[in-house]
Amino acid sequence: MNTRQNLSLNSKKPFGAAVLLCTFGLGYAQQAVPETNRKNVILFLVDDLKPTLGCYGDPVALSPNIDKLASRGVRFNKAFCNQAVCMASRYNIMLGSRSTSTGLYNFGTEFRDAYPDAVTLPQYFMKAGYHAESMGKVYHIGHGNTNDERSWSIPHHKEKVIEYLVPESTNRKLTREEAFFENSHLYFEELPPNRDLPRGAAWESPDVTDEGYADGRVARHAIDRLRELKKKPEQPFFMAIGFARPHLPFSAPKKYWDLYKPEELPMPKYEKDPEGAPRYATKRGGEIDQFNPIPVGQYVYPDSLTRKLIHGYYASMSYMDAQLGRVMDELERLNMLENTIIVLWGDHGWHLGDHGYWTKHTNYEQANIIPMIMVAPGISKPNSSTDQLVETVDIYPTLAELAGLEKPTGPQPIDGMSMVPVLKNTGTVIRNHAYHAFPKDGHLGRAIRTDRYRLVEWTSLNNPQEEKGYELYDYLKDPLETRNIYQENKKVAAELKAILATHPEAKRQYRKGNN
């Protein structure tokens, strides 16, 4: 069940957002480095990308372009999102704020309602003299959420997330997920509820060119914009490039499906809930049920269906990888690599049938572990990696320091830590845990992930007197999370509870008018 279904929320119609003026208020830093020495910044944001990549040791994944990018800089082996859902995770990176600090957990809540004067990551760079622009999926646009025009120097270049080319995939009708991502119900009141709209196909593989789908067009737009920006070398820029695949549906050109032999793809090793896990911590259905031919109400699928979905995920990842490669090749052709900081970030992980779960929306490992690669010319050592625990919110202060800007201070909470010391020396340890959270079935689960363990504390959102629920997993002995060992490991649990207690009490879900 996704967060749209978990908690009631106040949706907001996005009319008027595009006419907001770009203003600079509290929290902006003074420039610390002359503009002539500023490096450009490119942030690749990839939807639903877990570390199923060659550079992360996946023996099946064909990701030559991301692997090459990793060889240029530092790969973070233990990177985690702050919440495993698209909207909140993108607010985490753009604000440098955890959901537990802002109360922004659920679809339909706009961050400027809670923090009208928030200084987003690209805004921070704009104040320092940067040109900032975005294309593809950057903010989550859909499910009642919109883009933030104040974050960009020029209008955002929007592209599709849900896209079909084969008529049979939709029977030429508006599907549930298309309606969600196009915010159709905000504009067309006569539409029936989304649950009454037809489901689209979970995959398609037509023999088309790369630019037949959105990610190919995003890459083309990025290339065109880089050529224009190259003409003004004195103007530093911040460019956010958002790729949609491998988000469902697995719509990718046939040649990327043909890269893989289905019988050689990895299948899930454990398809049950963790033994002893609280009911509200587990997951059944949700986003995956919005697509055909998924059998609603059946959560461990036949091997043929499981294998087809896994095939679609890998094919979509390789398609996205090729588009990223086109942009990287253009940067090299334009001789811009030595003056450009590059970050690759996945917004959250993805369940590929493990525990019998699909997509995200849990506090478990596969929904929260993400790829994160940072290339900082002159600072990061090429072809290196680190086991330093890192969170999505760390990207904001890290990029600010890499660009020579002063430490950001808000006015929204800035929860991240700069990873520049780690980029300089990958053995540096500046944090002993990662912190993330997820609201589910009337409970909020706050999690601490150390090198070895994860503790999750579940608190009722409606009844503070309800006894808290706990999960504890040992990833050295039980990487598949087969058993909740909280009851027999109270000493370890107490140590992790002490770490959790260093974090402020989680903010309740933001509702317009309650802040």
Short mmCIF file of C-alpha atoms in Angstrom, two decimals:
data_model
loop_
_atom_site.label_atom_id
_atom_site.label_comp_id
_atom_site.label_asym_id
_atom_site.label_seq_id
_atom_site.Cartn_x
_atom_site.Cartn_y
_atom_site.Cartn_z
CA MET A 1 0.00 0.00 0.00
CA ASN A 2 1.45 3.35 -0.93
CA THR A 3 1.55 6.49 1.16
CA ARG A 4 -1.33 8.02 -0.74
CA GLN A 5 -3.45 5.26 0.80
CA ASN A 6 -1.82 5.18 4.21
CA LEU A 7 -2.76 8.56 5.68
CA SER A 8 -5.45 11.06 4.86
CA LEU A 9 -4.11 14.21 3.26
CA ASN A 10 -5.20 17.58 2.02
CA SER A 11 -4.62 17.78 -1.72
CA LYS A 12 -3.77 21.11 -3.27
CA LYS A 13 -4.55 22.29 -6.77
CA PRO A 14 -1.37 23.55 -8.43
CA PHE A 15 -2.85 26.60 -10.11
CA GLY A 16 -0.63 29.65 -9.98
CA ALA A 17 2.62 27.84 -9.17
CA ALA A 18 4.14 28.81 -12.49
CA VAL A 19 3.77 32.52 -11.89
CA LEU A 20 5.70 32.64 -8.64
CA LEU A 21 8.69 34.93 -8.88
CA CYS A 22 12.19 33.72 -8.16
CA THR A 23 13.04 35.33 -4.84
CA PHE A 24 15.98 34.99 -2.52
CA GLY A 25 15.30 35.23 1.19
CA LEU A 26 16.67 33.90 4.43
CA GLY A 27 19.34 31.26 4.57
CA TYR A 28 21.40 32.11 1.52
CA ALA A 29 25.16 32.00 1.88
CA GLN A 30 27.57 34.56 0.55
CA GLN A 31 29.80 33.42 -2.27
CA ALA A 32 33.03 31.93 -0.93
CA VAL A 33 34.85 31.40 -4.24
CA PRO A 34 35.15 33.78 -7.22
CA GLU A 35 32.58 32.94 -9.89
CA THR A 36 35.31 32.45 -12.48
CA ASN A 37 36.53 29.39 -10.55
CA ARG A 38 33.11 27.77 -10.18
CA LYS A 39 32.58 24.25 -11.40
CA ASN A 40 29.37 23.27 -13.12
CA VAL A 41 27.07 20.72 -11.45
CA ILE A 42 25.10 17.91 -13.07
CA LEU A 43 22.73 15.89 -10.92
CA PHE A 44 21.35 12.70 -12.45
CA LEU A 45 18.15 11.62 -10.66
CA VAL A 46 16.94 8.12 -11.53
CA ASP A 47 13.51 6.83 -10.57
CA ASP A 48 13.25 3.49 -8.71
CA LEU A 49 16.93 2.63 -9.28
CA LYS A 50 18.39 0.17 -6.80
CA PRO A 51 22.09 -0.82 -7.00
CA THR A 52 21.45 -3.46 -9.70
CA LEU A 53 24.51 -2.17 -11.53
CA GLY A 54 27.75 -3.68 -12.69
CA CYS A 55 29.82 -1.24 -10.62
CA TYR A 56 27.96 -2.42 -7.51
CA GLY A 57 28.84 -6.04 -8.23
CA ASP A 58 25.63 -7.21 -9.91
CA PRO A 59 26.83 -10.08 -12.13
CA VAL A 60 23.92 -9.78 -14.59
CA ALA A 61 23.39 -6.03 -14.94
CA LEU A 62 24.57 -4.37 -18.14
CA SER A 63 25.26 -0.78 -17.11
CA PRO A 64 28.47 0.21 -18.95
CA ASN A 65 27.85 3.96 -18.81
CA ILE A 66 27.10 4.16 -15.10
CA ASP A 67 30.05 1.83 -14.50
CA LYS A 68 32.26 4.25 -16.44
CA LEU A 69 30.88 7.17 -14.43
CA ALA A 70 31.75 5.31 -11.22
CA SER A 71 35.29 4.82 -12.49
CA ARG A 72 35.67 8.60 -12.59
CA GLY A 73 34.85 9.14 -8.93
CA VAL A 74 33.60 7.64 -5.66
CA ARG A 75 30.96 4.95 -5.33
CA PHE A 76 29.08 4.91 -2.02
CA ASN A 77 28.37 1.29 -1.14
CA LYS A 78 26.07 2.05 1.78
CA ALA A 79 23.85 4.87 0.58
CA PHE A 80 20.25 5.09 1.80
CA CYS A 81 17.23 7.19 0.98
CA ASN A 82 15.41 8.98 3.80
CA GLN A 83 11.99 7.71 2.75
CA ALA A 84 11.19 5.05 0.17
CA VAL A 85 8.67 6.94 -1.94
CA CYS A 86 9.25 9.28 -4.89
CA MET A 87 7.65 12.52 -3.72
CA ALA A 88 9.15 12.63 -0.23
CA SER A 89 12.56 11.42 -1.36
CA ARG A 90 12.81 14.21 -3.92
CA TYR A 91 11.89 16.75 -1.29
CA ASN A 92 14.62 15.22 0.87
CA ILE A 93 17.29 15.88 -1.75
CA MET A 94 16.01 19.30 -2.82
CA LEU A 95 15.54 20.63 0.72
CA GLY A 96 18.34 18.77 2.48
CA SER A 97 15.64 17.86 5.02
CA ARG A 98 14.45 14.49 6.24
CA SER A 99 10.72 13.82 6.13
CA THR A 100 10.80 13.40 9.92
CA SER A 101 11.96 17.03 10.19
CA THR A 102 9.42 18.56 7.79
CA GLY A 103 6.36 16.32 8.17
CA LEU A 104 6.30 15.93 4.37
CA TYR A 105 5.62 12.21 4.01
CA ASN A 106 2.69 11.84 1.67
CA PHE A 107 1.54 12.65 -1.84
CA GLY A 108 -0.49 15.80 -2.23
CA THR A 109 1.51 17.89 0.25
CA GLU A 110 3.53 20.74 -1.24
CA PHE A 111 6.74 21.76 0.51
CA ARG A 112 6.11 25.49 0.02
CA ASP A 113 2.90 25.21 2.01
CA ALA A 114 5.01 24.07 4.95
CA TYR A 115 8.10 26.21 4.20
CA PRO A 116 7.12 29.11 1.92
CA ASP A 117 10.64 30.59 1.97
CA ALA A 118 12.51 27.30 1.67
CA VAL A 119 15.80 27.55 -0.21
CA THR A 120 16.06 24.54 -2.47
CA LEU A 121 19.34 23.05 -3.65
CA PRO A 122 19.21 24.68 -7.11
CA GLN A 123 18.05 27.99 -5.59
CA TYR A 124 21.10 27.97 -3.34
CA PHE A 125 23.28 27.73 -6.42
CA MET A 126 21.27 30.40 -8.23
CA LYS A 127 21.98 32.88 -5.44
CA ALA A 128 25.68 32.15 -5.95
CA GLY A 129 25.41 33.19 -9.59
CA TYR A 130 24.58 29.85 -11.17
CA HIS A 131 22.10 29.24 -13.96
CA ALA A 132 19.81 26.35 -12.89
CA GLU A 133 17.57 24.20 -15.03
CA SER A 134 15.87 20.82 -14.97
CA MET A 135 14.41 18.24 -17.30
CA GLY A 136 12.57 14.95 -16.94
CA LYS A 137 11.52 13.69 -13.53
CA VAL A 138 13.16 15.91 -10.92
CA TYR A 139 10.44 16.92 -8.49
CA HIS A 140 7.62 14.38 -8.33
CA ILE A 141 4.91 15.82 -10.58
CA GLY A 142 1.74 13.80 -10.12
CA HIS A 143 -0.46 12.37 -7.37
CA GLY A 144 -1.44 15.95 -6.51
CA ASN A 145 2.14 17.30 -6.43
CA THR A 146 3.63 19.85 -8.81
CA ASN A 147 6.96 21.30 -9.89
CA ASP A 148 8.57 24.19 -8.02
CA GLU A 149 9.19 26.96 -10.55
CA ARG A 150 11.20 29.01 -8.08
CA SER A 151 13.92 26.39 -8.19
CA TRP A 152 14.88 27.06 -11.81
CA SER A 153 16.23 29.89 -13.93
CA ILE A 154 14.09 28.82 -16.87
CA PRO A 155 10.88 26.73 -17.02
CA HIS A 156 11.23 23.05 -16.19
CA HIS A 157 11.23 20.70 -19.21
CA LYS A 158 8.61 18.10 -18.30
CA GLU A 159 8.45 14.61 -19.77
CA LYS A 160 6.28 11.54 -19.26
CA VAL A 161 6.79 8.95 -16.54
CA ILE A 162 3.99 6.59 -17.58
CA GLU A 163 4.30 6.05 -21.31
CA TYR A 164 3.05 3.50 -23.82
CA LEU A 165 3.60 3.13 -27.56
CA VAL A 166 1.78 -0.16 -28.14
CA PRO A 167 -2.00 0.38 -28.50
CA GLU A 168 -2.78 -2.93 -26.80
CA SER A 169 -1.01 -1.74 -23.65
CA THR A 170 -3.86 0.66 -22.88
CA ASN A 171 -6.58 -0.16 -25.41
CA ARG A 172 -6.28 3.56 -26.18
CA LYS A 173 -7.81 4.53 -22.83
CA LEU A 174 -6.50 6.66 -19.99
CA THR A 175 -5.03 4.32 -17.40
CA ARG A 176 -4.89 4.67 -13.62
CA GLU A 177 -1.19 5.48 -13.38
CA GLU A 178 -1.31 7.90 -16.32
CA ALA A 179 -4.08 9.78 -14.54
CA PHE A 180 -2.04 9.90 -11.32
CA PHE A 181 1.10 11.21 -13.00
CA GLU A 182 -0.70 13.75 -15.15
CA ASN A 183 -2.72 15.04 -12.17
CA SER A 184 -5.73 14.46 -14.40
CA HIS A 185 -8.28 14.71 -11.61
CA LEU A 186 -7.10 18.21 -10.75
CA TYR A 187 -8.11 19.40 -14.19
CA PHE A 188 -10.95 17.13 -15.32
CA GLU A 189 -13.60 16.79 -12.65
CA GLU A 190 -15.72 14.53 -14.83
CA LEU A 191 -13.16 11.72 -14.67
CA PRO A 192 -14.19 8.70 -12.59
CA PRO A 193 -12.06 7.83 -9.54
CA ASN A 194 -8.68 6.35 -10.44
CA ARG A 195 -9.68 2.95 -9.07
CA ASP A 196 -12.36 2.82 -11.76
CA LEU A 197 -9.95 3.57 -14.60
CA PRO A 198 -8.40 0.64 -16.51
CA ARG A 199 -4.98 -0.73 -15.70
CA GLY A 200 -2.18 -0.29 -18.21
CA ALA A 201 0.36 -2.95 -19.15
CA ALA A 202 3.24 -3.64 -16.77
CA TRP A 203 5.65 -3.81 -19.70
CA GLU A 204 6.08 -3.40 -23.44
CA SER A 205 9.04 -3.82 -25.77
CA PRO A 206 8.42 -2.37 -29.25
CA ASP A 207 11.21 -2.12 -31.80
CA VAL A 208 11.60 1.66 -31.65
CA THR A 209 14.41 4.17 -31.33
CA ASP A 210 15.60 5.36 -27.92
CA GLU A 211 13.83 8.69 -28.34
CA GLY A 212 10.51 6.92 -28.76
CA TYR A 213 10.35 7.01 -24.97
CA ALA A 214 10.80 9.90 -22.56
CA ASP A 215 14.29 9.11 -21.26
CA GLY A 216 15.70 9.26 -24.77
CA ARG A 217 14.07 12.65 -25.30
CA VAL A 218 15.37 13.88 -21.94
CA ALA A 219 18.88 12.91 -23.00
CA ARG A 220 18.43 14.75 -26.31
CA HIS A 221 17.21 17.86 -24.48
CA ALA A 222 20.15 17.70 -22.07
CA ILE A 223 22.59 17.45 -24.98
CA ASP A 224 20.98 20.41 -26.73
CA ARG A 225 21.13 22.49 -23.56
CA LEU A 226 24.76 21.58 -22.87
CA ARG A 227 25.69 22.80 -26.33
CA GLU A 228 24.00 26.12 -25.62
CA LEU A 229 25.56 26.47 -22.17
CA LYS A 230 28.98 25.73 -23.61
CA LYS A 231 28.71 29.02 -25.51
CA LYS A 232 28.84 30.90 -22.19
CA PRO A 233 31.82 29.37 -20.37
CA GLU A 234 31.86 32.25 -17.89
CA GLN A 235 28.36 31.25 -16.65
CA PRO A 236 28.43 28.26 -14.23
CA PHE A 237 25.34 26.06 -14.31
CA PHE A 238 23.43 23.57 -12.19
CA MET A 239 21.58 21.01 -14.32
CA ALA A 240 19.18 18.39 -12.93
CA ILE A 241 18.50 15.53 -15.36
CA GLY A 242 15.73 13.14 -14.30
CA PHE A 243 15.29 9.71 -15.89
CA ALA A 244 12.03 7.77 -15.41
CA ARG A 245 13.07 4.20 -16.07
CA PRO A 246 13.24 1.71 -14.43
CA HIS A 247 9.95 2.97 -12.94
CA LEU A 248 6.93 0.91 -14.00
CA PRO A 249 5.71 0.32 -16.64
CA PHE A 250 8.82 -1.35 -18.03
CA SER A 251 8.48 0.40 -21.38
CA ALA A 252 11.80 0.10 -23.18
CA PRO A 253 12.92 -0.51 -26.77
CA LYS A 254 13.22 -4.16 -27.74
CA LYS A 255 17.01 -4.07 -28.11
CA TYR A 256 17.39 -3.57 -24.36
CA TRP A 257 15.18 -6.54 -23.56
CA ASP A 258 17.30 -8.55 -25.99
CA LEU A 259 20.42 -7.87 -23.91
CA TYR A 260 19.28 -10.39 -21.31
CA LYS A 261 18.53 -14.09 -21.30
CA PRO A 262 15.50 -14.53 -19.04
CA GLU A 263 16.71 -17.86 -17.70
CA GLU A 264 19.91 -16.22 -16.42
CA LEU A 265 18.22 -13.47 -14.41
CA PRO A 266 18.36 -13.68 -10.59
CA MET A 267 15.16 -14.80 -8.90
CA PRO A 268 14.08 -13.85 -5.36
CA LYS A 269 15.61 -16.07 -2.69
CA TYR A 270 13.09 -15.43 0.08
CA GLU A 271 9.44 -14.63 -0.64
CA LYS A 272 7.92 -14.49 2.85
CA ASP A 273 7.40 -11.74 5.41
CA PRO A 274 10.17 -11.57 7.99
CA GLU A 275 9.28 -13.92 10.81
CA GLY A 276 8.09 -11.91 13.81
CA ALA A 277 7.61 -8.63 11.91
CA PRO A 278 4.67 -6.44 12.98
CA ARG A 279 1.68 -6.66 10.67
CA TYR A 280 1.90 -2.99 9.70
CA ALA A 281 5.58 -3.29 8.68
CA THR A 282 4.93 -5.74 5.86
CA LYS A 283 3.62 -5.06 2.37
CA ARG A 284 1.14 -6.59 -0.01
CA GLY A 285 0.12 -5.24 -3.37
CA GLY A 286 -0.09 -1.48 -3.83
CA GLU A 287 1.56 0.14 -6.83
CA ILE A 288 2.23 -3.16 -8.62
CA ASP A 289 -1.52 -3.91 -8.62
CA GLN A 290 -2.16 -0.93 -10.91
CA PHE A 291 -0.77 -2.83 -13.90
CA ASN A 292 -1.83 -5.75 -16.09
CA PRO A 293 -1.46 -8.74 -15.92
CA ILE A 294 -0.66 -8.60 -12.19
CA PRO A 295 -3.06 -10.89 -10.27
CA VAL A 296 -4.56 -8.63 -7.59
CA GLY A 297 -4.72 -10.42 -4.25
CA GLN A 298 -1.95 -12.89 -5.15
CA TYR A 299 1.42 -11.78 -3.88
CA VAL A 300 3.84 -14.58 -4.67
CA TYR A 301 3.60 -14.81 -8.44
CA PRO A 302 4.25 -17.73 -10.75
CA ASP A 303 7.92 -17.96 -11.74
CA SER A 304 7.11 -16.95 -15.32
CA LEU A 305 5.54 -13.66 -14.21
CA THR A 306 8.25 -12.97 -11.63
CA ARG A 307 10.93 -13.55 -14.25
CA LYS A 308 9.17 -11.30 -16.77
CA LEU A 309 8.99 -8.43 -14.27
CA ILE A 310 12.64 -8.84 -13.34
CA HIS A 311 13.51 -8.93 -17.04
CA GLY A 312 11.60 -5.68 -17.53
CA TYR A 313 13.41 -4.01 -14.66
CA TYR A 314 16.86 -4.91 -15.99
CA ALA A 315 15.94 -3.96 -19.56
CA SER A 316 14.60 -0.59 -18.38
CA MET A 317 17.74 0.01 -16.33
CA SER A 318 19.96 -0.68 -19.34
CA TYR A 319 17.84 1.64 -21.50
CA MET A 320 18.26 4.42 -18.94
CA ASP A 321 21.98 3.69 -18.69
CA ALA A 322 22.36 4.21 -22.44
CA GLN A 323 20.66 7.63 -22.19
CA LEU A 324 22.94 8.69 -19.36
CA GLY A 325 25.84 7.56 -21.54
CA ARG A 326 24.71 9.85 -24.36
CA VAL A 327 24.86 12.84 -22.00
CA MET A 328 28.25 11.81 -20.63
CA ASP A 329 29.63 11.38 -24.15
CA GLU A 330 28.49 14.90 -25.01
CA LEU A 331 30.14 16.32 -21.89
CA GLU A 332 33.36 14.66 -22.99
CA ARG A 333 33.01 15.91 -26.56
CA LEU A 334 32.47 19.44 -25.27
CA ASN A 335 35.54 19.17 -23.01
CA MET A 336 33.40 19.92 -19.96
CA LEU A 337 34.19 16.92 -17.76
CA GLU A 338 37.13 18.48 -15.93
CA ASN A 339 35.03 21.45 -14.87
CA THR A 340 31.85 19.59 -13.89
CA ILE A 341 30.82 17.95 -10.62
CA ILE A 342 28.57 14.98 -11.34
CA VAL A 343 26.27 13.08 -8.96
CA LEU A 344 24.21 9.99 -9.76
CA TRP A 345 21.38 9.34 -7.28
CA GLY A 346 18.57 6.81 -7.13
CA ASP A 347 15.54 8.20 -5.30
CA HIS A 348 14.97 4.93 -3.41
CA GLY A 349 15.41 1.20 -3.82
CA TRP A 350 12.96 -1.35 -5.20
CA HIS A 351 11.64 -4.74 -4.15
CA LEU A 352 12.07 -7.29 -6.94
CA GLY A 353 10.00 -10.07 -5.41
CA ASP A 354 12.02 -10.34 -2.20
CA HIS A 355 9.62 -11.03 0.71
CA GLY A 356 6.99 -11.37 -2.03
CA TYR A 357 7.07 -7.54 -2.29
CA TRP A 358 7.29 -5.33 -5.36
CA THR A 359 8.18 -1.65 -5.81
CA LYS A 360 9.05 0.44 -2.70
CA HIS A 361 7.05 1.73 0.33
CA THR A 362 8.71 -0.21 3.19
CA ASN A 363 11.50 0.22 5.72
CA TYR A 364 13.30 -2.91 4.49
CA GLU A 365 16.74 -3.00 2.89
CA GLN A 366 15.81 -3.38 -0.76
CA ALA A 367 13.41 -0.41 -0.68
CA ASN A 368 15.94 1.90 0.99
CA ILE A 369 19.42 1.12 -0.30
CA ILE A 370 20.30 3.30 -3.29
CA PRO A 371 23.14 3.92 -5.72
CA MET A 372 25.08 7.13 -5.13
CA ILE A 373 28.14 8.10 -7.17
CA MET A 374 30.01 11.40 -6.86
CA VAL A 375 32.60 12.72 -9.30
CA ALA A 376 34.44 15.84 -8.12
CA PRO A 377 37.41 16.68 -10.38
CA GLY A 378 40.48 17.55 -8.38
CA ILE A 379 38.94 16.26 -5.13
CA SER A 380 37.62 12.72 -5.48
CA LYS A 381 39.98 9.90 -6.39
CA PRO A 382 38.94 8.07 -9.58
CA ASN A 383 37.69 4.49 -9.39
CA SER A 384 37.29 4.46 -5.62
CA SER A 385 34.57 3.40 -3.21
CA THR A 386 33.61 3.85 0.41
CA ASP A 387 31.53 2.07 3.03
CA GLN A 388 30.71 5.35 4.77
CA LEU A 389 26.99 5.40 5.52
CA VAL A 390 25.40 8.23 3.55
CA GLU A 391 21.86 9.60 3.20
CA THR A 392 20.02 11.46 0.46
CA VAL A 393 20.01 14.65 2.55
CA ASP A 394 23.82 14.70 2.48
CA ILE A 395 23.90 15.66 -1.20
CA TYR A 396 22.80 19.28 -0.60
CA PRO A 397 25.65 20.29 1.78
CA THR A 398 28.16 18.17 -0.15
CA LEU A 399 27.48 19.92 -3.44
CA ALA A 400 27.54 23.31 -1.73
CA GLU A 401 31.01 22.64 -0.29
CA LEU A 402 32.33 21.16 -3.54
CA ALA A 403 31.27 24.35 -5.34
CA GLY A 404 33.00 26.54 -2.77
CA LEU A 405 29.79 27.84 -1.21
CA GLU A 406 29.30 28.33 2.50
CA LYS A 407 27.44 25.76 4.56
CA PRO A 408 23.67 26.04 3.89
CA THR A 409 21.47 26.95 6.84
CA GLY A 410 17.89 26.82 5.67
CA PRO A 411 15.38 28.34 6.56
CA GLN A 412 14.09 24.76 6.29
CA PRO A 413 15.87 22.15 8.46
CA ILE A 414 19.22 21.15 6.94
CA ASP A 415 19.80 17.60 8.14
CA GLY A 416 22.58 16.51 5.82
CA MET A 417 26.33 16.30 6.39
CA SER A 418 28.93 17.16 3.78
CA MET A 419 30.69 14.11 2.41
CA VAL A 420 33.64 16.11 1.05
CA PRO A 421 36.01 14.63 3.68
CA VAL A 422 35.01 11.17 2.45
CA LEU A 423 35.53 12.15 -1.18
CA LYS A 424 39.05 13.25 -0.27
CA ASN A 425 39.77 10.14 1.79
CA THR A 426 37.36 7.25 1.35
CA GLY A 427 38.43 5.71 4.67
CA THR A 428 37.12 8.70 6.61
CA VAL A 429 34.24 7.97 9.00
CA ILE A 430 31.96 10.89 9.86
CA ARG A 431 28.72 9.05 10.68
CA ASN A 432 28.02 5.64 12.23
CA HIS A 433 24.45 5.19 10.97
CA ALA A 434 21.87 6.21 8.41
CA TYR A 435 18.37 7.32 9.42
CA HIS A 436 15.17 6.84 7.44
CA ALA A 437 11.45 6.52 8.01
CA PHE A 438 8.21 5.38 6.43
CA PRO A 439 4.54 5.85 7.44
CA LYS A 440 2.38 2.79 6.97
CA ASP A 441 -1.04 1.61 8.09
CA GLY A 442 -1.43 4.31 10.73
CA HIS A 443 2.10 3.89 12.10
CA LEU A 444 5.38 5.70 11.55
CA GLY A 445 8.46 3.53 11.38
CA ARG A 446 11.74 5.30 12.17
CA ALA A 447 14.83 3.29 11.28
CA ILE A 448 18.51 3.27 12.18
CA ARG A 449 20.82 1.42 9.76
CA THR A 450 24.40 0.76 10.91
CA ASP A 451 27.06 -1.24 9.11
CA ARG A 452 25.55 -4.43 10.49
CA TYR A 453 22.06 -3.82 11.87
CA ARG A 454 18.77 -2.11 11.24
CA LEU A 455 16.41 -1.19 14.09
CA VAL A 456 12.91 0.03 13.23
CA GLU A 457 10.70 1.65 15.86
CA TRP A 458 7.00 1.80 14.97
CA THR A 459 4.78 4.38 16.66
CA SER A 460 1.02 4.67 16.27
CA LEU A 461 0.04 7.94 14.61
CA ASN A 462 -3.46 7.86 16.06
CA ASN A 463 -2.93 6.39 19.51
CA PRO A 464 0.25 7.59 21.28
CA GLN A 465 -0.51 5.21 24.16
CA GLU A 466 -0.23 2.16 21.93
CA GLU A 467 2.84 0.06 22.69
CA LYS A 468 5.63 0.66 20.20
CA GLY A 469 6.59 -2.10 17.80
CA TYR A 470 10.20 -2.98 16.99
CA GLU A 471 12.15 -4.82 14.33
CA LEU A 472 15.83 -5.72 14.42
CA TYR A 473 17.79 -7.35 11.60
CA ASP A 474 21.38 -8.55 11.44
CA TYR A 475 22.69 -8.15 7.87
CA LEU A 476 25.87 -10.05 8.59
CA LYS A 477 24.01 -13.22 9.58
CA ASP A 478 20.68 -12.65 7.85
CA PRO A 479 20.99 -10.42 4.75
CA LEU A 480 17.57 -11.55 3.48
CA GLU A 481 15.78 -10.32 6.63
CA THR A 482 14.15 -13.66 7.32
CA ARG A 483 13.70 -13.08 11.08
CA ASN A 484 13.01 -10.15 13.36
CA ILE A 485 15.51 -10.77 16.18
CA TYR A 486 14.47 -7.90 18.44
CA GLN A 487 13.25 -10.07 21.32
CA GLU A 488 16.48 -12.08 21.67
CA ASN A 489 18.91 -9.21 21.09
CA LYS A 490 17.88 -6.58 23.62
CA LYS A 491 21.48 -5.43 24.20
CA VAL A 492 22.00 -4.55 20.53
CA ALA A 493 18.51 -3.08 20.40
CA ALA A 494 19.26 -0.86 23.38
CA GLU A 495 22.42 0.46 21.70
CA LEU A 496 20.49 1.29 18.55
CA LYS A 497 17.63 2.85 20.52
CA ALA A 498 20.21 5.16 22.08
CA ILE A 499 21.30 6.25 18.60
CA LEU A 500 17.68 6.73 17.56
CA ALA A 501 17.12 8.89 20.63
CA THR A 502 19.73 11.37 19.36
CA HIS A 503 17.28 12.32 16.61
CA PRO A 504 14.44 14.73 17.43
CA GLU A 505 10.95 13.36 17.76
CA ALA A 506 9.51 12.91 14.28
CA LYS A 507 7.27 15.69 13.07
CA ARG A 508 3.71 14.64 12.41
CA GLN A 509 2.39 14.69 8.87
CA TYR A 510 2.17 18.24 7.57
CA ARG A 511 -1.33 19.39 6.76
CA LYS A 512 -1.97 22.83 5.40
CA GLY A 513 -2.59 25.13 8.32
CA ASN A 514 -1.01 22.98 11.03
CA ASN A 515 2.47 24.55 10.89
#
